[in-house]
Short mmCIF file of C-alpha atoms in Angstrom, two decimals:
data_model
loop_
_atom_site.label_atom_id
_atom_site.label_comp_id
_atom_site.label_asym_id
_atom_site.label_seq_id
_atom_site.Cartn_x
_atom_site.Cartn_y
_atom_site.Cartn_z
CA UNK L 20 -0.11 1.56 -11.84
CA UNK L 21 -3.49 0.02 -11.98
CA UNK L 22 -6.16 2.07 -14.02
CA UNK L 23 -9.51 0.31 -13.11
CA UNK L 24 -11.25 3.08 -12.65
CA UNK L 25 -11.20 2.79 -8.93
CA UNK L 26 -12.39 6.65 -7.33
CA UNK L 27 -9.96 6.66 -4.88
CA UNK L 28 -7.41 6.74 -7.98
CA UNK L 29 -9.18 9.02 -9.53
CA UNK L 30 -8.88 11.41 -6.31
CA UNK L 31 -4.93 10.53 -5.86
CA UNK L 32 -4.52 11.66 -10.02
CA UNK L 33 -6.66 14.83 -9.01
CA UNK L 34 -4.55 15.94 -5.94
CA UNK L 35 -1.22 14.85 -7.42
CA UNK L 36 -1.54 18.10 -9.77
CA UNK L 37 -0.45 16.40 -12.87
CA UNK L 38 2.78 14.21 -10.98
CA UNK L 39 1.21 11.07 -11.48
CA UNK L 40 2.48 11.35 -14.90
CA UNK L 41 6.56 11.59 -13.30
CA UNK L 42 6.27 9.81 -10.41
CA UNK L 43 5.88 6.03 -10.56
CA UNK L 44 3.04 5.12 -8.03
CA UNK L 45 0.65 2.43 -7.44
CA UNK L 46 -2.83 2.02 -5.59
CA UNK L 47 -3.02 -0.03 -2.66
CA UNK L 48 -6.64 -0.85 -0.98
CA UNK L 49 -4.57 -1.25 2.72
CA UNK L 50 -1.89 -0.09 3.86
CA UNK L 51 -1.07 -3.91 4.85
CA UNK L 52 -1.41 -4.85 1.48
CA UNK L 53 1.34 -2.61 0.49
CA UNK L 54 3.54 -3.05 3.28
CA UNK L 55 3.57 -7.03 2.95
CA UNK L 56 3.89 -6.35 -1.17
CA UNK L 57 7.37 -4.26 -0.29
CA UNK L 58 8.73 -7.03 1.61
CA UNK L 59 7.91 -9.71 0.21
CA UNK L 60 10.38 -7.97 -2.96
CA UNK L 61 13.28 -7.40 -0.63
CA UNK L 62 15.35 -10.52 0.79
CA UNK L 63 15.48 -10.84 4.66
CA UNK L 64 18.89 -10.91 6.09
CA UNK L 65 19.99 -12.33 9.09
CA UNK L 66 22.82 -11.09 11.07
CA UNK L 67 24.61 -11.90 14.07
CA UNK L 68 25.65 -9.56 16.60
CA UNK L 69 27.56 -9.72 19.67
CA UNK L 70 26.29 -8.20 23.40
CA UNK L 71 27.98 -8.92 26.37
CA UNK L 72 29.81 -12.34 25.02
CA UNK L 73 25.73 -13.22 24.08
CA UNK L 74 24.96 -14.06 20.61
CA UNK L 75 22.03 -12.68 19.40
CA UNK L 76 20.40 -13.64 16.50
CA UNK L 77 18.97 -10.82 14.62
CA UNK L 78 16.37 -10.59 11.87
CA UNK L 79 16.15 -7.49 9.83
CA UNK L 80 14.23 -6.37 6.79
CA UNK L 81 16.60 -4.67 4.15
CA UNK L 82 13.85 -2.08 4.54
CA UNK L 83 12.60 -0.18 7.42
CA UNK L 84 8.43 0.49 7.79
CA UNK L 85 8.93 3.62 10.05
CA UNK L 86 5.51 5.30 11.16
CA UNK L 87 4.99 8.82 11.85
CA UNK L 88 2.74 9.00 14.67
CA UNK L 89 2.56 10.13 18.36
CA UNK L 90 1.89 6.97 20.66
CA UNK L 91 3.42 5.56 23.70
CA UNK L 92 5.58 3.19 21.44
CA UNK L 93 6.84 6.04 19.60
CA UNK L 94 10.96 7.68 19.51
CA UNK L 95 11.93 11.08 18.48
CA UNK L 96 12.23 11.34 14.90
CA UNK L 97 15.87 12.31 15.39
CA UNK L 98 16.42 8.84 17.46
CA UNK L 99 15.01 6.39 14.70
CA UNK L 100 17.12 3.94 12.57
CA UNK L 101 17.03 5.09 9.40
CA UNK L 102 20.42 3.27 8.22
CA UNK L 103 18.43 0.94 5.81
CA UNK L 104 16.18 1.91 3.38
CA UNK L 105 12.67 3.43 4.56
CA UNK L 106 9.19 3.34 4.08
CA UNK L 107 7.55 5.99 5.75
CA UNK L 108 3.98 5.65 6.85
CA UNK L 109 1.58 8.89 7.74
CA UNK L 110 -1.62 8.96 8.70
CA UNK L 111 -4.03 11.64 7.44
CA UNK L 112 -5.74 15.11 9.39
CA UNK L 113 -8.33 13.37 11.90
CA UNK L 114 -7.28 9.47 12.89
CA UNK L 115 -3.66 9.17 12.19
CA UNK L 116 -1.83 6.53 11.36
CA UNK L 117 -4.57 3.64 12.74
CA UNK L 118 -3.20 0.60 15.61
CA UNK L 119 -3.62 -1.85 13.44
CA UNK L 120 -1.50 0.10 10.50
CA UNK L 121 0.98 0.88 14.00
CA UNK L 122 1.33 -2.85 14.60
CA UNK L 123 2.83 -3.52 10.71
CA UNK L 124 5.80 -0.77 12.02
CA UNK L 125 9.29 -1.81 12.45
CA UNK L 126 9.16 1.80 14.33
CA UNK L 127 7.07 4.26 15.36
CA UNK L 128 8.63 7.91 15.49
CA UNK L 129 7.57 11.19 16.56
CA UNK L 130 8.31 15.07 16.39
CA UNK L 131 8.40 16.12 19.93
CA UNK L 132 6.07 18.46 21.20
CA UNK L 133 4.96 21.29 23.70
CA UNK L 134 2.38 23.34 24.74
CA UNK L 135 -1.43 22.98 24.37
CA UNK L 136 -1.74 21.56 20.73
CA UNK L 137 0.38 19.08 20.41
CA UNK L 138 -0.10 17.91 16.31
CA UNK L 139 0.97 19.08 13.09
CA UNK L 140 -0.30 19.07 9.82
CA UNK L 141 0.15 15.36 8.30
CA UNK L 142 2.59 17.13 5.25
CA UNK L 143 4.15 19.15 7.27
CA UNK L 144 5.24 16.36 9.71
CA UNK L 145 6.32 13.97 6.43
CA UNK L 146 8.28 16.52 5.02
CA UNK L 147 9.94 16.56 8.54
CA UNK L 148 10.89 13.45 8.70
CA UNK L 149 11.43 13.28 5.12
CA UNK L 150 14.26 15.77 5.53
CA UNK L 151 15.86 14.02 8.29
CA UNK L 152 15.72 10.76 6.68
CA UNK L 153 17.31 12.23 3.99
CA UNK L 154 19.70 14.58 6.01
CA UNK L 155 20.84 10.77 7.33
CA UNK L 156 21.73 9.06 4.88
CA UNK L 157 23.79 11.67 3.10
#
C-alpha cells in the first residue's frame, strides 16, 4: 500500500469503514496501470488446441480481466469464462466502466435486463457477479 498522502487514498481509507486495515489493497492512478501491473506478475501460457483437425495456437493469461458492463461486446454474466483466475472490473454510478478501460478486457459481461431501466447499482451488480464467479469455481 502506498501512503503518500494522495486524497483519493484518503477517500478509499474513509469508505472502506476501517477494512483497509484487513484487506491488503493498493492505489492505482488507472485502471491500465493496474491491469498491466497484474499481468505482468503472472506467466503467459500458451496452449494448443485442436478444432476441426486445425491447430490453433492459443494465448491465454493465467488470469482473466472480466468487465462488468452493458455494451454490444458484452455476454451474460452466466456465459463468461471464469475457469482461470479473475479480475473483475466495475465502473462506478454515472459513466461505467469507460471504452478505453473496455478495450484492456479479456471479456466484457453483463446481467441481462428488461423493462424501462435497464442498470443496477455498481455494488449490487459486483456482488452479482462476484457470487457467480465464486458459485463457479466451487
Amino acid at each position: 500500500m502506498r501512503t503518500d498522502g494522495n486524497s483519493a487514498q484518503s477517500e478509499n481509507k474513509k469508505a472502506s469503514i476501517g477494512t483497509y486495515k484487513i484487506v491488503p489493497w493498493e492505489y492505482k492512478t488507472t485502471v491500465k496501470e493496474a491491469i498491466e501491473e497484474i499481468k505482468s506478475k503472472i506467466k503467459r501460457q500458451k496452449s494448443k488446441i485442436q478444432v476441426k483437425s486445425q491447430k490453433l495456437h492459443v494465448t491465454s493469461y493465467m488470469l482473466q480481466v472480466v468487465a462488468v458492463e452493458q455494451s454490444l461486446k458484452s455476454i451474460p454474466y452466466t456465459q463468461g469464462d471464469y475457469s482461470t483466475p479473475v479480475a473483475l472490473i466495475v465502473g462506478n454510478e454515472t459513466f461505467g466502466v469507460l471504452p478505453e478501460t473496455l478495450a484492456l478486457a479479456d471479456q466484457i459481461v453483463e446481467i441481462p435486463m428488461w423493462g424501462v431501466n435497464k442498470s443496477l447499482n455498481v455494488i449490487v451488480s459486483a456482488a452479482i457477479v462476484f457470487y457467480w464467479v465464486l458459485k463457479e469455481k466451487r
